[in-house]
GROMACS .gro file of C-alpha atoms in nm:
model
  432
    1MET     CA    1   8.451   1.388  -5.289
    2VAL     CA    2   8.050   1.538  -5.296
    3HIS     CA    3   8.099   1.948  -5.476
    4ALA     CA    4   7.779   2.041  -5.270
    5ALA     CA    5   7.813   2.359  -5.371
    6GLU     CA    6   7.786   2.273  -5.728
    7LEU     CA    7   7.473   2.011  -5.650
    8ILE     CA    8   7.295   2.349  -5.475
    9ARG     CA    9   7.346   2.609  -5.796
   10ARG     CA   10   7.189   2.308  -5.994
   11LYS     CA   11   6.901   2.248  -5.775
   12ARG     CA   12   6.846   2.647  -5.707
   13ASP     CA   13   6.865   2.652  -6.105
   14GLY     CA   14   6.581   2.371  -6.102
   15GLU     CA   15   6.796   2.114  -6.255
   16LYS     CA   16   6.709   1.755  -6.138
   17LEU     CA   17   6.972   1.582  -5.932
   18ALA     CA   18   7.071   1.214  -6.008
   19ALA     CA   19   7.008   0.930  -5.742
   20ASP     CA   20   7.384   0.922  -5.610
   21GLU     CA   21   7.418   1.254  -5.599
   22ILE     CA   22   7.135   1.324  -5.369
   23ALA     CA   23   7.246   0.999  -5.137
   24GLU     CA   24   7.637   1.188  -5.122
   25LEU     CA   25   7.513   1.503  -4.995
   26VAL     CA   26   7.285   1.337  -4.754
   27LEU     CA   27   7.562   1.103  -4.628
   28ALA     CA   28   7.808   1.355  -4.646
   29TYR     CA   29   7.638   1.569  -4.442
   30ALA     CA   30   7.560   1.251  -4.194
   31ARG     CA   31   7.910   1.221  -4.172
   32GLY     CA   32   7.983   1.563  -4.114
   33GLU     CA   33   8.180   1.658  -4.414
   34VAL     CA   34   7.933   1.907  -4.568
   35PRO     CA   35   7.862   2.214  -4.305
   36ASP     CA   36   7.496   2.312  -4.210
   37TYR     CA   37   7.489   2.649  -4.408
   38GLN     CA   38   7.550   2.450  -4.702
   39MET     CA   39   7.259   2.180  -4.625
   40ALA     CA   40   7.018   2.499  -4.521
   41ALA     CA   41   7.100   2.609  -4.882
   42PHE     CA   42   7.056   2.299  -4.998
   43CYS     CA   43   6.723   2.266  -4.853
   44MET     CA   44   6.598   2.594  -4.986
   45ALA     CA   45   6.654   2.529  -5.292
   46VAL     CA   46   6.442   2.236  -5.294
   47TYR     CA   47   6.221   2.458  -5.048
   48PHE     CA   48   6.144   2.712  -5.389
   49ARG     CA   49   6.210   2.421  -5.701
   50GLY     CA   50   6.076   2.100  -5.562
   51LEU     CA   51   6.152   1.763  -5.609
   52ASN     CA   52   5.998   1.503  -5.806
   53GLY     CA   53   5.961   1.171  -5.730
   54ALA     CA   54   6.229   0.982  -5.807
   55GLU     CA   55   6.431   1.303  -5.625
   56THR     CA   56   6.272   1.233  -5.333
   57PHE     CA   57   6.277   0.861  -5.289
   58ALA     CA   58   6.676   0.925  -5.313
   59LEU     CA   59   6.630   1.159  -4.999
   60THR     CA   60   6.436   0.891  -4.804
   61ASP     CA   61   6.672   0.652  -4.914
   62ALA     CA   62   7.007   0.810  -4.805
   63MET     CA   63   6.872   0.940  -4.490
   64ILE     CA   64   6.748   0.559  -4.423
   65ARG     CA   65   7.148   0.460  -4.500
   66SER     CA   66   7.252   0.710  -4.272
   67GLY     CA   67   7.214   0.486  -3.962
   68GLU     CA   68   7.095   0.116  -3.871
   69THR     CA   69   6.798  -0.025  -4.010
   70ILE     CA   70   6.563  -0.309  -3.838
   71GLU     CA   71   6.391  -0.584  -3.966
   72LEU     CA   72   6.085  -0.659  -3.777
   73GLY     CA   73   5.933  -0.916  -3.922
   74LYS     CA   74   6.198  -1.135  -3.946
   75ALA     CA   75   6.308  -1.071  -3.606
   76ILE     CA   76   5.918  -1.095  -3.462
   77GLY     CA   77   5.861  -1.376  -3.729
   78ARG     CA   78   5.542  -1.254  -3.806
   79LYS     CA   79   5.403  -0.951  -3.988
   80VAL     CA   80   5.418  -0.606  -3.839
   81VAL     CA   81   5.250  -0.336  -3.861
   82ASP     CA   82   5.283   0.025  -3.789
   83LYS     CA   83   5.062   0.344  -3.717
   84HIS     CA   84   5.142   0.733  -3.822
   85SER     CA   85   5.002   1.078  -3.762
   86THR     CA   86   5.143   1.399  -3.925
   87GLY     CA   87   5.046   1.543  -3.531
   88GLY     CA   88   4.749   1.690  -3.408
   89VAL     CA   89   4.571   1.843  -3.093
   90GLY     CA   90   4.453   1.565  -2.890
   91ASP     CA   91   4.613   1.276  -3.110
   92LYS     CA   92   4.643   1.015  -2.845
   93THR     CA   93   4.494   0.740  -3.160
   94SER     CA   94   4.843   0.545  -3.147
   95LEU     CA   95   4.740   0.504  -2.755
   96ALA     CA   96   4.424   0.287  -2.825
   97VAL     CA   97   4.467   0.143  -3.175
   98GLY     CA   98   4.791  -0.014  -3.064
   99PRO     CA   99   4.659  -0.218  -2.766
  100ILE     CA  100   4.305  -0.303  -2.966
  101VAL     CA  101   4.540  -0.419  -3.313
  102ALA     CA  102   4.761  -0.662  -3.029
  103ALA     CA  103   4.446  -0.827  -2.846
  104CYS     CA  104   4.327  -0.932  -3.246
  105GLY     CA  105   4.709  -1.106  -3.266
  106VAL     CA  106   4.838  -0.838  -3.477
  107PRO     CA  107   5.219  -0.792  -3.325
  108PHE     CA  108   5.252  -0.396  -3.329
  109GLY     CA  109   5.618  -0.184  -3.297
  110LYS     CA  110   5.618   0.146  -3.311
  111MET     CA  111   5.909   0.434  -3.228
  112SER     CA  112   5.736   0.748  -3.172
  113GLY     CA  113   5.848   1.116  -3.072
  114ARG     CA  114   5.806   1.391  -2.826
  115GLY     CA  115   5.559   1.679  -2.898
  116LEU     CA  116   5.682   2.040  -3.006
  117GLY     CA  117   5.397   2.348  -3.021
  118HIS     CA  118   5.109   2.323  -2.995
  119THR     CA  119   5.054   1.936  -3.115
  120GLY     CA  120   5.152   1.691  -2.858
  121GLY     CA  121   5.358   1.380  -2.850
  122THR     CA  122   5.309   1.008  -2.796
  123LEU     CA  123   5.595   0.978  -2.562
  124ASP     CA  124   5.518   1.278  -2.345
  125LYS     CA  125   5.138   1.097  -2.285
  126LEU     CA  126   5.291   0.749  -2.193
  127GLU     CA  127   5.554   0.924  -1.962
  128SER     CA  128   5.260   1.035  -1.749
  129ILE     CA  129   5.188   0.669  -1.601
  130PRO     CA  130   5.390   0.673  -1.355
  131GLY     CA  131   5.735   0.448  -1.409
  132PHE     CA  132   5.642   0.348  -1.798
  133ARG     CA  133   5.992   0.324  -1.983
  134VAL     CA  134   6.047   0.494  -2.313
  135GLU     CA  135   6.361   0.443  -2.347
  136LEU     CA  136   6.414   0.033  -2.426
  137THR     CA  137   6.727  -0.142  -2.540
  138MET     CA  138   6.614  -0.353  -2.901
  139ASP     CA  139   6.661  -0.654  -2.760
  140GLU     CA  140   6.399  -0.537  -2.512
  141PHE     CA  141   6.187  -0.424  -2.775
  142LEU     CA  142   6.177  -0.711  -2.964
  143HIS     CA  143   6.125  -0.951  -2.712
  144GLN     CA  144   5.819  -0.735  -2.551
  145VAL     CA  145   5.646  -0.695  -2.923
  146ARG     CA  146   5.740  -1.091  -2.924
  147GLU     CA  147   5.593  -1.163  -2.599
  148VAL     CA  148   5.372  -0.890  -2.577
  149GLY     CA  149   5.272  -0.806  -2.873
  150LEU     CA  150   5.309  -0.416  -2.847
  151ALA     CA  151   5.558  -0.187  -2.722
  152ILE     CA  152   5.567   0.202  -2.818
  153ILE     CA  153   5.954   0.354  -2.757
  154GLY     CA  154   6.143   0.637  -2.821
  155GLN     CA  155   6.355   0.636  -3.147
  156SER     CA  156   6.675   0.513  -3.128
  157ALA     CA  157   6.975   0.751  -3.175
  158ASP     CA  158   7.141   0.507  -3.432
  159LEU     CA  159   6.788   0.506  -3.656
  160VAL     CA  160   6.790   0.757  -3.952
  161PRO     CA  161   7.029   1.015  -3.762
  162ALA     CA  162   7.067   1.211  -4.097
  163ASP     CA  163   6.680   1.294  -4.053
  164LYS     CA  164   6.700   1.424  -3.689
  165LEU     CA  165   7.029   1.672  -3.830
  166LEU     CA  166   6.823   1.815  -4.138
  167TYR     CA  167   6.489   1.827  -3.909
  168GLY     CA  168   6.668   2.024  -3.642
  169LEU     CA  169   6.831   2.229  -3.965
  170ARG     CA  170   6.511   2.318  -4.164
  171ASP     CA  171   6.333   2.410  -3.798
  172VAL     CA  172   6.503   2.668  -3.807
  173THR     CA  173   6.545   2.787  -4.145
  174ALA     CA  174   6.231   2.821  -4.217
  175THR     CA  175   6.197   2.503  -4.477
  176VAL     CA  176   6.021   2.306  -4.311
  177ASP     CA  177   5.692   2.345  -4.532
  178ASN     CA  178   5.780   2.151  -4.790
  179VAL     CA  179   5.596   1.820  -4.914
  180SER     CA  180   5.916   1.618  -5.037
  181LEU     CA  181   6.078   1.711  -4.713
  182ILE     CA  182   5.794   1.594  -4.495
  183ALA     CA  183   5.772   1.302  -4.631
  184ALA     CA  184   6.059   1.194  -4.640
  185SER     CA  185   6.144   1.249  -4.305
  186ILE     CA  186   5.838   1.030  -4.208
  187MET     CA  187   5.867   0.782  -4.429
  188SER     CA  188   6.246   0.713  -4.360
  189LYS     CA  189   6.167   0.667  -3.989
  190LYS     CA  190   5.932   0.422  -4.099
  191ILE     CA  191   6.094   0.245  -4.302
  192ALA     CA  192   6.389   0.196  -4.130
  193ALA     CA  193   6.239   0.083  -3.840
  194GLY     CA  194   6.102  -0.182  -4.010
  195ALA     CA  195   5.746  -0.224  -4.003
  196GLU     CA  196   5.585  -0.384  -4.335
  197ALA     CA  197   5.239  -0.272  -4.340
  198ILE     CA  198   5.156   0.115  -4.252
  199VAL     CA  199   4.863   0.317  -4.183
  200LEU     CA  200   4.957   0.679  -4.193
  201ASP     CA  201   4.666   0.977  -4.042
  202VAL     CA  202   4.740   1.281  -4.245
  203LYS     CA  203   4.575   1.567  -4.026
  204VAL     CA  204   4.369   1.868  -4.204
  205GLY     CA  205   4.244   2.115  -4.074
  206ASN     CA  206   4.337   2.482  -3.854
  207GLY     CA  207   4.519   2.320  -3.592
  208ALA     CA  208   4.692   2.047  -3.836
  209PHE     CA  209   5.026   2.146  -4.046
  210MET     CA  210   4.822   2.069  -4.379
  211LYS     CA  211   4.572   2.324  -4.396
  212THR     CA  212   4.409   2.189  -4.684
  213LEU     CA  213   4.250   1.906  -4.828
  214GLU     CA  214   4.487   1.935  -5.114
  215ASP     CA  215   4.795   1.979  -4.951
  216ALA     CA  216   4.703   1.668  -4.778
  217ARG     CA  217   4.641   1.495  -5.052
  218GLU     CA  218   4.977   1.556  -5.213
  219LEU     CA  219   5.169   1.499  -4.921
  220ALA     CA  220   4.913   1.125  -4.887
  221GLU     CA  221   5.043   1.061  -5.218
  222THR     CA  222   5.360   1.138  -5.191
  223MET     CA  223   5.414   0.907  -4.882
  224LEU     CA  224   5.231   0.635  -5.027
  225ASP     CA  225   5.449   0.662  -5.360
  226LEU     CA  226   5.770   0.622  -5.110
  227GLY     CA  227   5.576   0.338  -4.918
  228ARG     CA  228   5.567   0.124  -5.205
  229GLN     CA  229   5.911   0.213  -5.337
  230ALA     CA  230   6.011   0.019  -5.054
  231GLY     CA  231   5.798  -0.240  -5.096
  232ARG     CA  232   5.550  -0.171  -4.790
  233GLU     CA  233   5.204  -0.194  -4.774
  234VAL     CA  234   5.057   0.170  -4.700
  235ALA     CA  235   4.718   0.355  -4.679
  236CYS     CA  236   4.640   0.711  -4.556
  237VAL     CA  237   4.353   0.845  -4.405
  238LEU     CA  238   4.284   1.185  -4.416
  239THR     CA  239   4.139   1.306  -4.109
  240ASP     CA  240   4.002   1.626  -3.938
  241MET     CA  241   4.141   1.853  -3.717
  242ASP     CA  242   3.991   2.163  -3.746
  243GLN     CA  243   3.867   2.112  -3.372
  244PRO     CA  244   4.070   1.889  -3.109
  245LEU     CA  245   4.060   1.474  -3.149
  246GLY     CA  246   3.788   1.359  -2.869
  247GLN     CA  247   3.761   1.586  -2.558
  248ALA     CA  248   4.115   1.538  -2.394
  249VAL     CA  249   4.419   1.765  -2.408
  250GLY     CA  250   4.660   1.662  -2.239
  251ASN     CA  251   4.878   1.398  -2.145
  252ALA     CA  252   4.714   1.262  -1.836
  253LEU     CA  253   4.374   1.391  -2.000
  254GLU     CA  254   4.444   1.180  -2.281
  255ILE     CA  255   4.570   0.858  -2.141
  256ARG     CA  256   4.211   0.884  -1.918
  257GLU     CA  257   4.071   0.913  -2.222
  258THR     CA  258   4.274   0.632  -2.428
  259LEU     CA  259   4.167   0.420  -2.122
  260ALA     CA  260   3.760   0.504  -2.150
  261THR     CA  261   3.764   0.451  -2.532
  262LEU     CA  262   3.930   0.051  -2.443
  263ARG     CA  263   3.623   0.018  -2.254
  264GLY     CA  264   3.402   0.121  -2.517
  265GLU     CA  265   3.296   0.463  -2.337
  266GLY     CA  266   3.508   0.691  -2.559
  267PRO     CA  267   3.383   0.997  -2.749
  268PRO     CA  268   3.254   0.933  -3.105
  269ASP     CA  269   3.465   1.102  -3.309
  270PHE     CA  270   3.777   0.956  -3.135
  271THR     CA  271   3.631   0.598  -3.110
  272GLU     CA  272   3.578   0.604  -3.514
  273LEU     CA  273   3.900   0.671  -3.597
  274VAL     CA  274   4.032   0.451  -3.361
  275LEU     CA  275   3.843   0.182  -3.537
  276ALA     CA  276   3.886   0.275  -3.899
  277ALA     CA  277   4.267   0.289  -3.770
  278SER     CA  278   4.236  -0.037  -3.643
  279ALA     CA  279   4.041  -0.181  -3.962
  280HIS     CA  280   4.285  -0.076  -4.198
  281LEU     CA  281   4.607  -0.259  -3.982
  282LEU     CA  282   4.429  -0.534  -3.960
  283ALA     CA  283   4.367  -0.600  -4.308
  284PHE     CA  284   4.736  -0.522  -4.363
  285SER     CA  285   4.773  -0.821  -4.120
  286ASP     CA  286   4.870  -1.215  -4.154
  287LEU     CA  287   4.503  -1.292  -4.033
  288GLY     CA  288   4.363  -1.297  -4.411
  289LEU     CA  289   4.096  -1.042  -4.308
  290ASP     CA  290   3.913  -0.766  -4.533
  291GLU     CA  291   3.841  -0.455  -4.388
  292ASP     CA  292   3.538  -0.482  -4.246
  293GLU     CA  293   3.629  -0.771  -4.074
  294GLY     CA  294   3.879  -0.601  -3.930
  295ARG     CA  295   3.660  -0.341  -3.804
  296GLU     CA  296   3.413  -0.622  -3.642
  297ARG     CA  297   3.723  -0.784  -3.490
  298ALA     CA  298   3.860  -0.416  -3.329
  299ALA     CA  299   3.505  -0.390  -3.176
  300ALA     CA  300   3.479  -0.747  -3.069
  301ALA     CA  301   3.852  -0.652  -2.902
  302VAL     CA  302   3.704  -0.346  -2.694
  303GLN     CA  303   3.360  -0.504  -2.627
  304ASP     CA  304   3.486  -0.826  -2.438
  305GLY     CA  305   3.800  -0.684  -2.246
  306SER     CA  306   4.057  -0.783  -2.470
  307ALA     CA  307   4.226  -0.441  -2.546
  308LEU     CA  308   4.177  -0.320  -2.243
  309GLU     CA  309   4.364  -0.671  -2.074
  310LEU     CA  310   4.637  -0.558  -2.327
  311TYR     CA  311   4.658  -0.228  -2.248
  312GLU     CA  312   4.730  -0.343  -1.898
  313ARG     CA  313   4.982  -0.602  -2.048
  314TRP     CA  314   5.188  -0.308  -2.216
  315ILE     CA  315   5.212  -0.066  -1.963
  316LYS     CA  316   5.339  -0.313  -1.691
  317ALA     CA  317   5.584  -0.486  -1.968
  318GLN     CA  318   5.746  -0.098  -1.993
  319GLY     CA  319   5.770  -0.067  -1.617
  320GLY     CA  320   5.452   0.135  -1.551
  321ASP     CA  321   5.111   0.170  -1.351
  322PRO     CA  322   4.779   0.054  -1.558
  323ALA     CA  323   4.577   0.173  -1.278
  324GLU     CA  324   4.330   0.504  -1.393
  325SER     CA  325   4.394   0.619  -1.002
  326ALA     CA  326   4.821   0.605  -1.044
  327LEU     CA  327   4.755   0.898  -1.331
  328PRO     CA  328   4.856   1.259  -1.212
  329SER     CA  329   4.583   1.485  -1.121
  330ALA     CA  330   4.572   1.872  -1.135
  331PRO     CA  331   4.476   2.043  -0.873
  332VAL     CA  332   4.271   2.313  -1.008
  333VAL     CA  333   3.974   2.243  -1.201
  334ARG     CA  334   3.773   2.475  -1.362
  335ASP     CA  335   3.466   2.490  -1.578
  336VAL     CA  336   3.443   2.702  -1.887
  337ALA     CA  337   3.024   2.869  -1.934
  338ALA     CA  338   2.887   2.905  -2.271
  339ALA     CA  339   2.789   3.310  -2.256
  340SER     CA  340   2.469   3.228  -2.466
  341ASP     CA  341   2.221   2.973  -2.618
  342GLY     CA  342   2.261   2.797  -2.915
  343PHE     CA  343   2.476   2.514  -3.092
  344VAL     CA  344   2.865   2.491  -3.087
  345GLY     CA  345   2.954   2.605  -3.457
  346SER     CA  346   3.342   2.531  -3.446
  347VAL     CA  347   3.615   2.481  -3.150
  348SER     CA  348   3.950   2.588  -3.289
  349ALA     CA  349   4.221   2.270  -3.242
  350ILE     CA  350   4.485   2.563  -3.301
  351ALA     CA  351   4.350   2.772  -2.984
  352ILE     CA  352   4.303   2.460  -2.790
  353GLY     CA  353   4.636   2.331  -2.816
  354MET     CA  354   4.826   2.667  -2.794
  355THR     CA  355   4.591   2.674  -2.442
  356ALA     CA  356   4.711   2.356  -2.317
  357LEU     CA  357   5.057   2.449  -2.409
  358ARG     CA  358   5.081   2.714  -2.233
  359LEU     CA  359   4.936   2.561  -1.948
  360GLY     CA  360   5.233   2.363  -1.914
  361ALA     CA  361   5.106   2.061  -2.139
  362GLY     CA  362   5.358   2.094  -2.400
  363ARG     CA  363   5.673   2.262  -2.488
  364ARG     CA  364   5.821   2.588  -2.702
  365THR     CA  365   6.167   2.436  -2.718
  366LYS     CA  366   6.244   2.040  -2.680
  367ASP     CA  367   6.393   2.110  -2.340
  368ASP     CA  368   6.113   2.232  -2.180
  369PRO     CA  369   5.970   2.037  -1.901
  370ILE     CA  370   5.582   1.935  -1.919
  371ASP     CA  371   5.344   1.918  -1.694
  372HIS     CA  372   5.131   1.611  -1.722
  373ALA     CA  373   4.856   1.666  -1.544
  374VAL     CA  374   4.726   1.957  -1.695
  375GLY     CA  375   4.568   2.059  -2.004
  376ILE     CA  376   4.142   2.072  -2.133
  377ARG     CA  377   3.867   1.887  -2.190
  378CYS     CA  378   3.641   1.987  -2.456
  379LEU     CA  379   3.296   1.918  -2.303
  380ARG     CA  380   3.082   2.046  -2.614
  381LYS     CA  381   3.208   1.966  -2.978
  382ARG     CA  382   3.108   2.099  -3.335
  383GLY     CA  383   2.738   2.072  -3.375
  384ASP     CA  384   2.620   1.993  -3.000
  385ALA     CA  385   2.314   2.201  -2.880
  386VAL     CA  386   2.453   2.474  -2.510
  387ALA     CA  387   2.249   2.649  -2.308
  388ALA     CA  388   2.395   3.007  -2.123
  389GLY     CA  389   2.563   2.883  -1.851
  390GLU     CA  390   2.663   2.523  -1.949
  391PRO     CA  391   2.971   2.423  -1.937
  392LEU     CA  392   3.099   2.399  -2.298
  393ALA     CA  393   3.460   2.302  -2.132
  394GLN     CA  394   3.689   2.222  -1.849
  395VAL     CA  395   4.074   2.345  -1.766
  396HIS     CA  396   4.295   2.151  -1.521
  397ALA     CA  397   4.549   2.410  -1.445
  398SER     CA  398   4.826   2.416  -1.177
  399THR     CA  399   4.708   2.764  -1.006
  400ASP     CA  400   4.396   2.981  -0.996
  401ASP     CA  401   4.556   3.230  -1.226
  402ALA     CA  402   4.694   2.982  -1.493
  403ALA     CA  403   4.301   2.809  -1.481
  404ARG     CA  404   4.162   3.175  -1.511
  405GLN     CA  405   4.327   3.297  -1.798
  406ALA     CA  406   4.300   2.964  -1.960
  407GLY     CA  407   3.938   2.960  -1.909
  408THR     CA  408   3.925   3.273  -2.119
  409GLU     CA  409   4.127   3.185  -2.415
  410VAL     CA  410   3.925   2.885  -2.425
  411LEU     CA  411   3.593   3.034  -2.443
  412ALA     CA  412   3.743   3.273  -2.697
  413ALA     CA  413   3.800   2.921  -2.915
  414TYR     CA  414   3.433   2.856  -2.944
  415GLU     CA  415   3.218   3.036  -3.192
  416ILE     CA  416   2.867   2.987  -3.077
  417ALA     CA  417   2.583   2.954  -3.322
  418ASP     CA  418   2.196   3.040  -3.418
  419ALA     CA  419   2.203   2.636  -3.592
  420ALA     CA  420   2.366   2.373  -3.573
  421PRO     CA  421   2.650   2.315  -3.873
  422ASN     CA  422   2.673   2.048  -4.138
  423PRO     CA  423   2.763   1.754  -3.959
  424ARG     CA  424   3.181   1.618  -4.073
  425PRO     CA  425   3.268   1.300  -4.090
  426ILE     CA  426   3.609   1.241  -3.850
  427VAL     CA  427   3.765   1.075  -4.161
  428LEU     CA  428   3.784   1.294  -4.465
  429GLU     CA  429   3.921   1.087  -4.702
  430THR     CA  430   4.102   0.744  -4.751
  431ILE     CA  431   4.388   0.732  -5.025
  432ALA     CA  432   4.518   0.364  -5.059
   0.00000   0.00000   0.00000
């Protein structure tokens, strides 16, 4: 029997725990043999004392062992790739990367989550498509990846149940923001879901969990180490989240922007990130490409229409209507005009994300309903010139009052400067 109090004491005092001790604690907690109050105390001890690399891997491995695992490569008969983002405002990257990579002949199988707070969830965006099914059986999931080349579904309840329990506990005990706990949570799900190669998009900035490059590097390197110990190929891209990604923030609006990007008409920053992530995944694949060749293939899939065609096949396969006209539209659309001439110095990602949340595009608690039609389009981004009276952004709302309030908040999220700021790339660093 695990002696939880003793392990808590030792970690509180800064001792290193053995892998089997961590495994016993986590697995006992998943079985209901260790109460929440003791696991909360353990998480707080970890928050202050930290875990070394071996302890972090032991925690990750134990969470994986708490539930089922999937061997996608064996089931599909091909090397399967996946992509994960740490969450941001306007981040619909997987929705464009998946069809591009699959159109290039590489299977893309992904289990995603829902949004909470100012960051949107991939499943919420997909559910703005009429009829789209995010819940597939495992047989349906594998069949679709095999036949269509792409499936994105909700995480199975049997996959990494210890992580689900721990995350909920950390959320209410102020122990979320610890690098080891974050990395173990992310990588346990990615490893258990079975992809053999993973690109991790670590967001950096005021709209991201990691506010500085230094913190983002630490998280990226921890996740890389966990992936390698588990026999996975992993690369991390550190990307800018000081301003929203692309223009669209809000579920149906982001689906529309995904479609525009797959037609080759997407915003420059979003297009660049999509091509960069696709190039990494194609270089990891069994096609024998390097990264430059992968980028060329990805760009060609957009240019020749095959990525858009794959998107339509994917949406239909999961029961959805791929037509852009089928997406919901907000009844009130209002422009937000610039008050003065100048250049956009900054657009606060967190402010835009919180305004979208208040419009109904996100949820404060996991049970809140979502209005898939509402959101914000940031028509001007950092460095763009603007004249007084020209639209900076566009609010999509359910009522006039909501649009008016959101317009005030969006205007406050913009800083107008006398001179254009220095350009900042969307991909800040790559760690592989």
